[in-house]
Amino acid sequence: AGMFYIDPFLLGCTMEQNKRIASPATELFFISLTSLFFELLVIRWLSCDFLAFHVFKTFPLVTCFVGLGVGVAKADDRLFRYTPLALLVFVVLVGWLGSIGFGELTFPAASFYQWTSYSADFGAQLSIHIFRMALAILLLLAGPFAVMACLGSRIGVLFNSLKPLNAYCVDIVGAITGSVLFGLLSFLCLPPEMQIVVVSLLVLCFIRPYYPKQLWRAIVPLVATIGVAFAPGIIRPGSVWSPYGRIDASEIKVPAEFAADGKSNILGTFISVNHGFSQIYTKQNYVELKPEAEKEGALKSLSDFLLVRKNYYAVPYQFKKPKDVLILGAGSGSDVQEALRNGAEYIDAVELDPSIVALGKKYNAAYGD
């Protein structure tokens, strides 16, 4: 046995039979599941980490759909063996472009230039901005296209091995299951790096027959994919994931040398969702500063902002001071805090995002009342 290798073809097996580790229907179900799970992961990840996809929301969807279609039409599963490498390329590009600031590139609409004075070189600046954004979008979409084409190539072969109606039914059930699984994991607040682990494990299960003696050639890029996904440059300190996207929170601090009491104060937290401003929570809507702090533009702006904020939240209680209050969209709890200050005895605070509620509970003592 150690001296001879018997080729499966000599035993009357076809290449297709040799590659199967499950029935065609079972394999089609799981690869269809993987394809839809990955498609939703791409849509979520790119739209949360890159501002450009706030505008081009359908680009990841269309890219995945076309990539899968190309693979299915080709129906040559030799392409399937490159799925681990395509996954690695996708994660590397997402991590690299995000780490060098492409996530902050905005669509060049009015918001891009409304605070900028027009100048002779404005057109050139805008052209460079558009070029950088277009290049980033093309690079970011290349990975998902390749992954879906690889998965689709195997789906096409499996379709051809089954009766058309049966194959389509299995494909649809697998796709729905993948969507439900993705929704469940997102509901549990799993970040994309954890969801890419799920994709990698599913790919590994069905890629093994393509590397009968050199499975390491599939394992290495899949392990590298997971490693890159969990690299510090991609996982950002202070970021948490909710069912709705990525939440970044940063503490609002007043340095001791500028505070009137000479102590460093943490006023609250600044919260953004998917790179967009969401809300600010502050423990109090005023800050006492030393006279020299008035020369610091950021601190002066903060002081002015808190005054506006104090008047903003106090408006409803200028007319009535209810004992029973309902707050819809409670966020991190500024409205809850103001209601308590104005004598509310019973408060229903409704907020759909559990991660923002958790941040509110961390910084806002009113949520513990």
PDB file of C-alpha atoms in Angstrom, residues 220-323:
ATOM      1  CA  VAL A 220      -2.791  28.257   4.434  1.00  0.00           C
ATOM      2  CA  PRO A 221      -4.753  30.973   2.545  1.00  0.00           C
ATOM      3  CA  LEU A 222      -7.855  30.304   4.654  1.00  0.00           C
ATOM      4  CA  VAL A 223      -5.893  30.629   7.892  1.00  0.00           C
ATOM      5  CA  ALA A 224      -4.221  33.745   6.475  1.00  0.00           C
ATOM      6  CA  THR A 225      -7.679  35.135   5.636  1.00  0.00           C
ATOM      7  CA  ILE A 226      -8.788  34.730   9.240  1.00  0.00           C
ATOM      8  CA  GLY A 227      -5.488  36.118  10.513  1.00  0.00           C
ATOM      9  CA  VAL A 228      -5.733  39.241   8.350  1.00  0.00           C
ATOM     10  CA  ALA A 229      -9.390  39.745   9.339  1.00  0.00           C
ATOM     11  CA  PHE A 230      -8.368  39.812  13.012  1.00  0.00           C
ATOM     12  CA  ALA A 231      -5.290  41.996  12.473  1.00  0.00           C
ATOM     13  CA  PRO A 232      -5.122  45.172  14.609  1.00  0.00           C
ATOM     14  CA  GLY A 233      -5.302  47.382  11.520  1.00  0.00           C
ATOM     15  CA  ILE A 234      -8.750  46.040  10.670  1.00  0.00           C
ATOM     16  CA  ILE A 235     -10.153  45.611  14.174  1.00  0.00           C
ATOM     17  CA  ARG A 236     -10.310  49.172  15.413  1.00  0.00           C
ATOM     18  CA  PRO A 237      -9.970  49.955  19.136  1.00  0.00           C
ATOM     19  CA  GLY A 238     -13.255  51.186  20.545  1.00  0.00           C
ATOM     20  CA  SER A 239     -15.341  49.724  17.720  1.00  0.00           C
ATOM     21  CA  VAL A 240     -18.266  47.430  18.431  1.00  0.00           C
ATOM     22  CA  TRP A 241     -20.785  45.860  16.075  1.00  0.00           C
ATOM     23  CA  SER A 242     -24.528  45.922  16.375  1.00  0.00           C
ATOM     24  CA  PRO A 243     -27.106  44.206  14.138  1.00  0.00           C
ATOM     25  CA  TYR A 244     -27.144  47.442  12.130  1.00  0.00           C
ATOM     26  CA  GLY A 245     -23.487  48.225  11.602  1.00  0.00           C
ATOM     27  CA  ARG A 246     -20.217  49.355  13.136  1.00  0.00           C
ATOM     28  CA  ILE A 247     -20.282  51.688  16.114  1.00  0.00           C
ATOM     29  CA  ASP A 248     -17.264  53.781  17.075  1.00  0.00           C
ATOM     30  CA  ALA A 249     -17.225  55.535  20.420  1.00  0.00           C
ATOM     31  CA  SER A 250     -14.645  58.005  21.670  1.00  0.00           C
ATOM     32  CA  GLU A 251     -14.584  59.637  25.074  1.00  0.00           C
ATOM     33  CA  ILE A 252     -14.977  63.397  25.362  1.00  0.00           C
ATOM     34  CA  LYS A 253     -12.258  64.643  27.726  1.00  0.00           C
ATOM     35  CA  VAL A 254     -11.320  68.031  29.157  1.00  0.00           C
ATOM     36  CA  PRO A 255      -7.585  68.119  30.020  1.00  0.00           C
ATOM     37  CA  ALA A 256      -6.745  68.972  33.631  1.00  0.00           C
ATOM     38  CA  GLU A 257      -4.797  72.105  32.640  1.00  0.00           C
ATOM     39  CA  PHE A 258      -7.946  73.628  31.130  1.00  0.00           C
ATOM     40  CA  ALA A 259     -10.586  72.468  33.631  1.00  0.00           C
ATOM     41  CA  ALA A 260     -11.639  74.970  36.301  1.00  0.00           C
ATOM     42  CA  ASP A 261     -11.222  72.359  39.051  1.00  0.00           C
ATOM     43  CA  GLY A 262      -7.795  71.307  37.776  1.00  0.00           C
ATOM     44  CA  LYS A 263      -8.912  67.729  37.171  1.00  0.00           C
ATOM     45  CA  SER A 264      -9.176  65.810  33.938  1.00  0.00           C
ATOM     46  CA  ASN A 265     -12.867  65.228  33.219  1.00  0.00           C
ATOM     47  CA  ILE A 266     -14.562  62.664  31.014  1.00  0.00           C
ATOM     48  CA  LEU A 267     -17.719  64.469  29.955  1.00  0.00           C
ATOM     49  CA  GLY A 268     -19.217  61.601  27.995  1.00  0.00           C
ATOM     50  CA  THR A 269     -18.856  59.905  24.652  1.00  0.00           C
ATOM     51  CA  PHE A 270     -19.084  60.714  20.942  1.00  0.00           C
ATOM     52  CA  ILE A 271     -20.822  57.948  18.970  1.00  0.00           C
ATOM     53  CA  SER A 272     -20.690  57.376  15.223  1.00  0.00           C
ATOM     54  CA  VAL A 273     -22.323  54.598  13.210  1.00  0.00           C
ATOM     55  CA  ASN A 274     -20.777  53.435   9.917  1.00  0.00           C
ATOM     56  CA  HIS A 275     -18.478  56.490   9.839  1.00  0.00           C
ATOM     57  CA  GLY A 276     -21.479  58.810  10.225  1.00  0.00           C
ATOM     58  CA  PHE A 277     -22.236  60.946  13.282  1.00  0.00           C
ATOM     59  CA  SER A 278     -24.962  59.376  15.382  1.00  0.00           C
ATOM     60  CA  GLN A 279     -25.131  61.029  18.790  1.00  0.00           C
ATOM     61  CA  ILE A 280     -23.278  62.495  21.734  1.00  0.00           C
ATOM     62  CA  TYR A 281     -23.850  61.737  25.382  1.00  0.00           C
ATOM     63  CA  THR A 282     -22.568  64.096  28.082  1.00  0.00           C
ATOM     64  CA  LYS A 283     -22.959  63.725  31.841  1.00  0.00           C
ATOM     65  CA  GLN A 284     -23.798  67.402  32.168  1.00  0.00           C
ATOM     66  CA  ASN A 285     -24.550  70.044  29.599  1.00  0.00           C
ATOM     67  CA  TYR A 286     -22.005  72.545  30.812  1.00  0.00           C
ATOM     68  CA  VAL A 287     -18.283  72.627  31.424  1.00  0.00           C
ATOM     69  CA  GLU A 288     -16.326  75.010  33.643  1.00  0.00           C
ATOM     70  CA  LEU A 289     -13.113  76.116  31.959  1.00  0.00           C
ATOM     71  CA  LYS A 290     -10.175  78.252  32.997  1.00  0.00           C
ATOM     72  CA  PRO A 291      -9.960  81.643  31.238  1.00  0.00           C
ATOM     73  CA  GLU A 292      -7.015  80.509  29.116  1.00  0.00           C
ATOM     74  CA  ALA A 293      -9.108  77.587  27.820  1.00  0.00           C
ATOM     75  CA  GLU A 294     -11.265  80.065  25.944  1.00  0.00           C
ATOM     76  CA  LYS A 295      -8.342  80.481  23.532  1.00  0.00           C
ATOM     77  CA  GLU A 296      -8.508  76.794  22.633  1.00  0.00           C
ATOM     78  CA  GLY A 297     -10.882  76.609  19.670  1.00  0.00           C
ATOM     79  CA  ALA A 298     -11.995  73.024  20.269  1.00  0.00           C
ATOM     80  CA  LEU A 299     -12.775  73.600  23.948  1.00  0.00           C
ATOM     81  CA  LYS A 300     -14.585  76.861  23.230  1.00  0.00           C
ATOM     82  CA  SER A 301     -16.684  75.086  20.593  1.00  0.00           C
ATOM     83  CA  LEU A 302     -17.432  72.316  23.076  1.00  0.00           C
ATOM     84  CA  SER A 303     -18.568  74.812  25.683  1.00  0.00           C
ATOM     85  CA  ASP A 304     -20.850  76.561  23.183  1.00  0.00           C
ATOM     86  CA  PHE A 305     -22.179  73.235  21.923  1.00  0.00           C
ATOM     87  CA  LEU A 306     -23.093  72.100  25.446  1.00  0.00           C
ATOM     88  CA  LEU A 307     -25.052  75.307  26.020  1.00  0.00           C
ATOM     89  CA  VAL A 308     -27.077  74.674  22.859  1.00  0.00           C
ATOM     90  CA  ARG A 309     -27.504  71.059  23.886  1.00  0.00           C
ATOM     91  CA  LYS A 310     -28.808  72.059  27.322  1.00  0.00           C
ATOM     92  CA  ASN A 311     -31.486  74.268  25.777  1.00  0.00           C
ATOM     93  CA  TYR A 312     -32.307  71.624  23.176  1.00  0.00           C
ATOM     94  CA  TYR A 313     -33.114  68.841  25.634  1.00  0.00           C
ATOM     95  CA  ALA A 314     -34.864  71.177  28.069  1.00  0.00           C
ATOM     96  CA  VAL A 315     -37.411  72.450  25.503  1.00  0.00           C
ATOM     97  CA  PRO A 316     -40.261  69.939  26.198  1.00  0.00           C
ATOM     98  CA  TYR A 317     -40.146  70.635  29.926  1.00  0.00           C
ATOM     99  CA  GLN A 318     -40.637  74.370  29.470  1.00  0.00           C
ATOM    100  CA  PHE A 319     -44.311  73.608  28.812  1.00  0.00           C
ATOM    101  CA  LYS A 320     -45.040  70.633  31.027  1.00  0.00           C
ATOM    102  CA  LYS A 321     -43.261  68.451  33.562  1.00  0.00           C
ATOM    103  CA  PRO A 322     -44.886  65.021  33.173  1.00  0.00           C
ATOM    104  CA  LYS A 323     -44.476  62.252  35.716  1.00  0.00           C
TER     105      LYS A 323
END
